[in-house]
Short mmCIF file of C-alpha atoms in Angstrom, two decimals:
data_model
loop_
_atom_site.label_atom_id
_atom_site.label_comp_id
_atom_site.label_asym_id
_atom_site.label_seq_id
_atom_site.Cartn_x
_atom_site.Cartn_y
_atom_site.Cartn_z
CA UNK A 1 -19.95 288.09 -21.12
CA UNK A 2 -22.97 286.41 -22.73
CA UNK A 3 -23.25 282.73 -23.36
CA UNK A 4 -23.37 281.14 -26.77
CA UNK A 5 -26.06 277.56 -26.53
CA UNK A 6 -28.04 278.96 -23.95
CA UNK A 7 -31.58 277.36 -24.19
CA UNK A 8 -34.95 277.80 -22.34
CA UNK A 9 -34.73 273.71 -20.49
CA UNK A 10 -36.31 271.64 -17.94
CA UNK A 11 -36.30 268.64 -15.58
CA UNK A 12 -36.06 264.70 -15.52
CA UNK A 13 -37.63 261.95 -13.44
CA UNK A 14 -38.12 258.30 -13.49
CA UNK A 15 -39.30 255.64 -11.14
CA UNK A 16 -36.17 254.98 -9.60
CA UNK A 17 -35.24 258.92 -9.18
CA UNK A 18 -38.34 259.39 -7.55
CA UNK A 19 -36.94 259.93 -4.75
CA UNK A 20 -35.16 262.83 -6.12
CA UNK A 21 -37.83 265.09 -6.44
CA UNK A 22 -37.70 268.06 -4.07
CA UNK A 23 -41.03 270.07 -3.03
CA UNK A 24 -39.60 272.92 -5.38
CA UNK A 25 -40.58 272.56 -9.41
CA UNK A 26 -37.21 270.51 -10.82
CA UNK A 27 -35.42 272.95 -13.81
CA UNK A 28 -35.54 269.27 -15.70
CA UNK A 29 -37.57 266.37 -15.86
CA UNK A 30 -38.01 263.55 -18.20
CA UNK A 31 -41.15 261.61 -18.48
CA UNK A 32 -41.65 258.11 -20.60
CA UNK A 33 -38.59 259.25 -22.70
CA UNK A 34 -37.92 256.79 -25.55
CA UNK A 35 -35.81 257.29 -28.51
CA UNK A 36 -35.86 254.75 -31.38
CA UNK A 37 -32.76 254.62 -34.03
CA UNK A 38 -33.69 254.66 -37.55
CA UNK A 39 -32.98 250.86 -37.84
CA UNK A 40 -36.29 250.17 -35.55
CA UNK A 41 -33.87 248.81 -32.30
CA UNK A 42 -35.04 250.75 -29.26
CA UNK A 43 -31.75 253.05 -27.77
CA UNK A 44 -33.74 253.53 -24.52
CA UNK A 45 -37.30 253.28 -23.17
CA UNK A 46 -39.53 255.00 -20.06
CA UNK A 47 -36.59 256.95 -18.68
CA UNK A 48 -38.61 259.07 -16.03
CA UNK A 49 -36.81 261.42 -14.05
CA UNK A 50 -35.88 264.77 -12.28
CA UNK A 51 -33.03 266.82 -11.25
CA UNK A 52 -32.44 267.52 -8.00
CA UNK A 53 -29.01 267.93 -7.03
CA UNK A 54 -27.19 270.92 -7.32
CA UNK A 55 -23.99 269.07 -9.38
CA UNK A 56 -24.67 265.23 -10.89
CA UNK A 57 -23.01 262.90 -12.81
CA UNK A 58 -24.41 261.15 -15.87
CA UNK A 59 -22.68 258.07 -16.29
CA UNK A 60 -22.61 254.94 -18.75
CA UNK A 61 -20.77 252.32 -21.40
CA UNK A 62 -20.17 254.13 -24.23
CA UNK A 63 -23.09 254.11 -26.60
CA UNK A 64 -25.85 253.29 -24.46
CA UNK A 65 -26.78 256.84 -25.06
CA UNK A 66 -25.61 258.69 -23.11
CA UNK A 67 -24.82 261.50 -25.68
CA UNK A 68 -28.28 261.09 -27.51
CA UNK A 69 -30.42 261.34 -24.02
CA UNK A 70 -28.36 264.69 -23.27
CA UNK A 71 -29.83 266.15 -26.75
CA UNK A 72 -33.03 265.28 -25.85
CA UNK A 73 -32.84 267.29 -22.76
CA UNK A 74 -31.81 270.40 -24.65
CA UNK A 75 -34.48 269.89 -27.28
CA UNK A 76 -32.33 269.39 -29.98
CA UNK A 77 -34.01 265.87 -30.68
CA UNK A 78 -37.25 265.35 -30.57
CA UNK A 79 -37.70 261.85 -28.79
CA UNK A 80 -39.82 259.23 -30.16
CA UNK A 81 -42.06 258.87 -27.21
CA UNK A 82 -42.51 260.84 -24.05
CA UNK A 83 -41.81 264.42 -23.30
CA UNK A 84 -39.23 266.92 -21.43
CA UNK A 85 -39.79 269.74 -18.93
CA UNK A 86 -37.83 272.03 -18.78
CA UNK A 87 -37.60 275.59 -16.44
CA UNK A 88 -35.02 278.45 -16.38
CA UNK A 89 -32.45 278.78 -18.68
CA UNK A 90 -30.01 276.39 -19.99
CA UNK A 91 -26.42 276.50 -21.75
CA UNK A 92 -24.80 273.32 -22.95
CA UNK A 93 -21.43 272.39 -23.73
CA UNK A 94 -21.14 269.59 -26.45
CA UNK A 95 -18.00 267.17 -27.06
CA UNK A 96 -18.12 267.21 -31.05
CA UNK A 97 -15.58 269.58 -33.01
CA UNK A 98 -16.83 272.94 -32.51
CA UNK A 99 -18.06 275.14 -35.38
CA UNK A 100 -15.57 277.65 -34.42
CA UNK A 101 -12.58 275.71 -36.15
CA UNK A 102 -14.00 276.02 -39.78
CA UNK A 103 -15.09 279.53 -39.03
CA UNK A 104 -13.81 283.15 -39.51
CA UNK A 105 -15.45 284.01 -35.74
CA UNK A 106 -13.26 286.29 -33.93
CA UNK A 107 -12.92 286.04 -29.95
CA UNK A 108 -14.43 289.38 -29.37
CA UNK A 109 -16.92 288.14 -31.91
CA UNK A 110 -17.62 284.86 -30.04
CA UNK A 111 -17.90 286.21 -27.09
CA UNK A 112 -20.38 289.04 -27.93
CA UNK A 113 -18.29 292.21 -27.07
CA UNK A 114 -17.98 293.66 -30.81
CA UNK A 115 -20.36 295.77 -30.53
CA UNK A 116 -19.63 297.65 -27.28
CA UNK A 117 -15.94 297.58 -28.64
CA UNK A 118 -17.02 299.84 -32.24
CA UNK A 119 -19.05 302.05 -29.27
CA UNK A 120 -15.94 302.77 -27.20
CA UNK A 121 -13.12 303.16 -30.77
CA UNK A 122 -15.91 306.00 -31.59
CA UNK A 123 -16.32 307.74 -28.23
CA UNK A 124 -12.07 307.38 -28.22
CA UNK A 125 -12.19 309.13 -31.57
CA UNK A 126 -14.14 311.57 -30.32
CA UNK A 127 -17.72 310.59 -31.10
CA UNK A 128 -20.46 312.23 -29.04
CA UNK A 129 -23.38 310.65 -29.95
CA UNK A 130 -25.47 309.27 -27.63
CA UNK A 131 -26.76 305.91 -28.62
CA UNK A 132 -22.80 305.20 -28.70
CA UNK A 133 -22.79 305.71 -24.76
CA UNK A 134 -26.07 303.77 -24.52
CA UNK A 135 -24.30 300.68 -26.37
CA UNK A 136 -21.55 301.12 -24.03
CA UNK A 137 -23.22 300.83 -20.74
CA UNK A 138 -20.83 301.16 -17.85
CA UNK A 139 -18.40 298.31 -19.60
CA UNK A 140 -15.56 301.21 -20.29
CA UNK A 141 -12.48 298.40 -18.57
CA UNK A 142 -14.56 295.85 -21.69
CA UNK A 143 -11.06 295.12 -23.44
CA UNK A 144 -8.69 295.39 -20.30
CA UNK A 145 -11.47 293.11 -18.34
CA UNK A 146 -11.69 290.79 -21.09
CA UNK A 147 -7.84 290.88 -21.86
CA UNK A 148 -7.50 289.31 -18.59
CA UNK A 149 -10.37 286.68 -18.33
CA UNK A 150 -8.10 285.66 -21.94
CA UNK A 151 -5.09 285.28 -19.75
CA UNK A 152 -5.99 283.35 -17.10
CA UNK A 153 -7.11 281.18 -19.84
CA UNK A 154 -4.01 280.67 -21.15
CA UNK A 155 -5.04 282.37 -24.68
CA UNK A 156 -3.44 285.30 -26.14
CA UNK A 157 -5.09 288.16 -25.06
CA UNK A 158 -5.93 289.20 -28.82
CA UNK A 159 -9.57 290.30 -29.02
CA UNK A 160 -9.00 290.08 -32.85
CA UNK A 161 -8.04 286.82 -33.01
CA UNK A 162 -9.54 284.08 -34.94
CA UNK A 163 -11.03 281.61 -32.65
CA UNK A 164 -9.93 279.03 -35.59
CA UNK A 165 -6.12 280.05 -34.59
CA UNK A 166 -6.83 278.28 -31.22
CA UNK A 167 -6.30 275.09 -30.09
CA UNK A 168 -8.50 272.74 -29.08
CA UNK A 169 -8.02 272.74 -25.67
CA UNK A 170 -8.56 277.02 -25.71
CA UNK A 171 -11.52 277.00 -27.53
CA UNK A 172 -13.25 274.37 -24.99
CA UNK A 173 -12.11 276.83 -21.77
CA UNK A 174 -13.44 279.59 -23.94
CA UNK A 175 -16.78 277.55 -24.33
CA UNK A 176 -16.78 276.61 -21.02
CA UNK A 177 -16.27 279.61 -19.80
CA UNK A 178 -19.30 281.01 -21.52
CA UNK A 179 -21.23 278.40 -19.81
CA UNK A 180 -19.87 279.18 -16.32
CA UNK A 181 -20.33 282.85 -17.04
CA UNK A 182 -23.63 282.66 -18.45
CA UNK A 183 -27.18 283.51 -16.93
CA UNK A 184 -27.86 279.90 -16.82
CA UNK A 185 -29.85 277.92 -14.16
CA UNK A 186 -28.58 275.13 -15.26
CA UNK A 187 -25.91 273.46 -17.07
CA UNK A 188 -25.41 270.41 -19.93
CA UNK A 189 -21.78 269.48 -20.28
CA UNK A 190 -21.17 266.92 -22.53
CA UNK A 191 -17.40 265.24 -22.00
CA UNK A 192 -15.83 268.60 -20.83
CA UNK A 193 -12.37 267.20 -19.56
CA UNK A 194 -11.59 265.93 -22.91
CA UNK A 195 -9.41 268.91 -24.56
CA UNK A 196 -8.15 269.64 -21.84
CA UNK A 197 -4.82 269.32 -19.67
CA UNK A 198 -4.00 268.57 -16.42
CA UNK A 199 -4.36 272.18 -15.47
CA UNK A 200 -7.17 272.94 -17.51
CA UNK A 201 -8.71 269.58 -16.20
CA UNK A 202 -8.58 271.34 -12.48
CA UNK A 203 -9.82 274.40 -13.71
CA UNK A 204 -13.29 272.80 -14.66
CA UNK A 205 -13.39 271.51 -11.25
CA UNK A 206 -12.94 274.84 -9.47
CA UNK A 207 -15.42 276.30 -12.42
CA UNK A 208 -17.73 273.26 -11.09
CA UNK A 209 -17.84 273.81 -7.76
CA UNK A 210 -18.21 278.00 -8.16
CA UNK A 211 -21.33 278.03 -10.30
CA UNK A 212 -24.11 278.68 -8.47
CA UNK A 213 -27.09 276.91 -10.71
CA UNK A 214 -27.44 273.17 -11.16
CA UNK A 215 -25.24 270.97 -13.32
CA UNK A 216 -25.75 267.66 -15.04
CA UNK A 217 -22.36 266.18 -16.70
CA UNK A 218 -21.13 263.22 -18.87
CA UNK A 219 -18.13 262.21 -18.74
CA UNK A 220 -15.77 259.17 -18.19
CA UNK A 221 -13.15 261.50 -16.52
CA UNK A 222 -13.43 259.62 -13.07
CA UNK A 223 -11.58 262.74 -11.05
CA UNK A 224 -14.35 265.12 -12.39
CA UNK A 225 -17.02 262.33 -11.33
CA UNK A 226 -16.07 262.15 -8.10
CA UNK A 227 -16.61 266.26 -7.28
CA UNK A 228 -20.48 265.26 -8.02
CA UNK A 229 -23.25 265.05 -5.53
CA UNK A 230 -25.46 262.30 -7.39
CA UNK A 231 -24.49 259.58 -10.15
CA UNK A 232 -27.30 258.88 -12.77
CA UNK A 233 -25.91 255.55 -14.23
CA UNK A 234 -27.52 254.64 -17.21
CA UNK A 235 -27.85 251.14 -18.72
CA UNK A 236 -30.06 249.21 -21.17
CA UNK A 237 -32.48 248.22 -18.62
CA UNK A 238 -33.28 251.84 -17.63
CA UNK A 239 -31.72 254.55 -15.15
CA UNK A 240 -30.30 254.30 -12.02
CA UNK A 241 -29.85 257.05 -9.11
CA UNK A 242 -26.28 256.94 -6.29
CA UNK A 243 -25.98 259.63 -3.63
CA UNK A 244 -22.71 260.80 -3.69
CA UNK A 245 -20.04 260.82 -6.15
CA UNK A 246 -18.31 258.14 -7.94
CA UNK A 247 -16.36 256.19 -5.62
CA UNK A 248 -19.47 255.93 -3.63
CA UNK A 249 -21.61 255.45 -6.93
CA UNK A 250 -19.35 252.29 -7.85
CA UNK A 251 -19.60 250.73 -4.24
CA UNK A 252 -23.26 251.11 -4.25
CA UNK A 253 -23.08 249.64 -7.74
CA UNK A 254 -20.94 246.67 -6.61
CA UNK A 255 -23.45 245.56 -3.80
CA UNK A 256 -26.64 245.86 -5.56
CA UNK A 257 -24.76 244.04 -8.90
CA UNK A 258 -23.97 241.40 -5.80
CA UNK A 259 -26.80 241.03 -4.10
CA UNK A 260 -28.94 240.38 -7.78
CA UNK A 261 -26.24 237.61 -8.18
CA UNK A 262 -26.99 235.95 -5.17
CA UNK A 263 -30.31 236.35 -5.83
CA UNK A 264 -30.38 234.91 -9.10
CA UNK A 265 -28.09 231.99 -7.98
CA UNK A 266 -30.66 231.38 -5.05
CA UNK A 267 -33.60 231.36 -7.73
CA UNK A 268 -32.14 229.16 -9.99
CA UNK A 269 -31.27 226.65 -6.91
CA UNK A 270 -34.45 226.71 -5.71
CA UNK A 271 -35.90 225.93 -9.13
CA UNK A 272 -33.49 223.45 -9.84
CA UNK A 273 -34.73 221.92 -6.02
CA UNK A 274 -38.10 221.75 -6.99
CA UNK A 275 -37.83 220.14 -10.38
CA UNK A 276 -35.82 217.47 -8.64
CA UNK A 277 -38.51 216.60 -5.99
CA UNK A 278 -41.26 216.10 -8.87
CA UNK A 279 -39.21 213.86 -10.97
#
């Protein structure tokens, strides 16, 4: 089925992701990214870097910007300062109410199938012309195919459906599923856990680890986090890069936050040493 948000995108590096960078061109890259807010405070600064493992993990406090770096990537911001590379194609998958819910979009509709459907109800009725066969392609199982991708969504497999009729939790796998289903090198998911149950919550895992392209997720959903490859932890000092996912991200985390402790602690000590041997 084709994918709705699917956008031409590219890579992201920085001085601490460096490392990431493989000898093949990334499919994203940020360089000197900054993004002022309209009251003149700086949200982030000279985030450089590039993507380089097949499934990673954007992670952060909550407005930090997470949300507001992952539009940036897509290109729906422009950033203040700095540019975006991007290479291949891109869908996204965004947390906010979806457009659908105020809409009179049906399924077949949303997922771009209405036309091949009016193609195969003429050729049924008897139709011989040929630019209704051309339309048609070799998709003659469309509705029984799609029928079934419905149910193992756990939506009614009514093509003529409003996708407003569905709850929130179905239109997200629907989304998703677009996404996963797409021709998309690489994929921007933006909270996707967050309609969904405990069963929908494991499908996005298994739809996760069967995509074949690249994928770069936020989310806070810590069972999701820790199917990634790489954590990107992002803070007001800049970006950080963790091998692994995010059990490993948070005891790499732990010892570095340590060790700068101790550090600082030793500094101030030493400092505090000297000023007492010149008084």
């Amino acid at each position: 089925m084709p994918a709705r948000n699917t956008h031409q995108q590219l890579t992201h590096t920085s001085s601490p992701l460096s490392t990431l960078a493989s000898s093949s061109r990334p499919l994203l890259a940020a360089q000197q990214l900054s993004f002022q807010l309209d009251t003149g405070e700086w949200l982030f600064k000279n985030i450089n870097f590039s993507l380089a493992d097949r499934f990673t993990g954007l992670v952060g406090r909550n407005g930090v910007g997470k949300s507001v770096l992952l539009s940036l990537l897509l290109g729906q911001r422009r950033p203040t300062e700095g540019h975006v590379i991007r290479h291949g194609q891109f869908a996204s998958y965004s947390q906010q109410p979806s457009a659908l819910l105020n809409s009179d979009v049906t399924i077949a509709e949303f997922l771009g199938i209405s036309e091949k459907r009016a193609a195969l109800s003429a050729i049924n009725q008897g139709e011989c012309e040929q630019h209704y066969f051309d339309i048609l392609g070799e998709d003659w199982s469309l509705e029984r195919d799609t029928q079934e991708v419905l149910k193992s969504l756990r939506i009614e497999p009514d093509l003529d459906a409003y996708c407003h009729s569905l709850s929130g939790g179905q239109i997200a796998k629907l989304q998703l599923h677009q996404c996963f289903h797409s021709d998309a090198d690489l994929l921007l998911l933006d909270e996707p856990s967050n309609h969904l149950d405990e069963e929908g919550r494991q499908w996005l895992i298994e739809q996760c680890h069967h995509f074949s392209g690249q994928i770069l997720v936020v989310t806070h959903d810590r069972h999701l986090l820790n199917q990634v490859d790489a954590v990107v932890q992002m803070t007001h000092l800049g970006i950080g890069y963790f091998k692994g996912n995010y059990d490993s991200y948070w005891v790499q985390s732990t010892l570095q936050t340590t060790a700068l402790i101790k550090r600082s602690a030793a500094k101030k000590k030493l400092s505090s040493v000297r000023q007492q041997e010149t008084e």
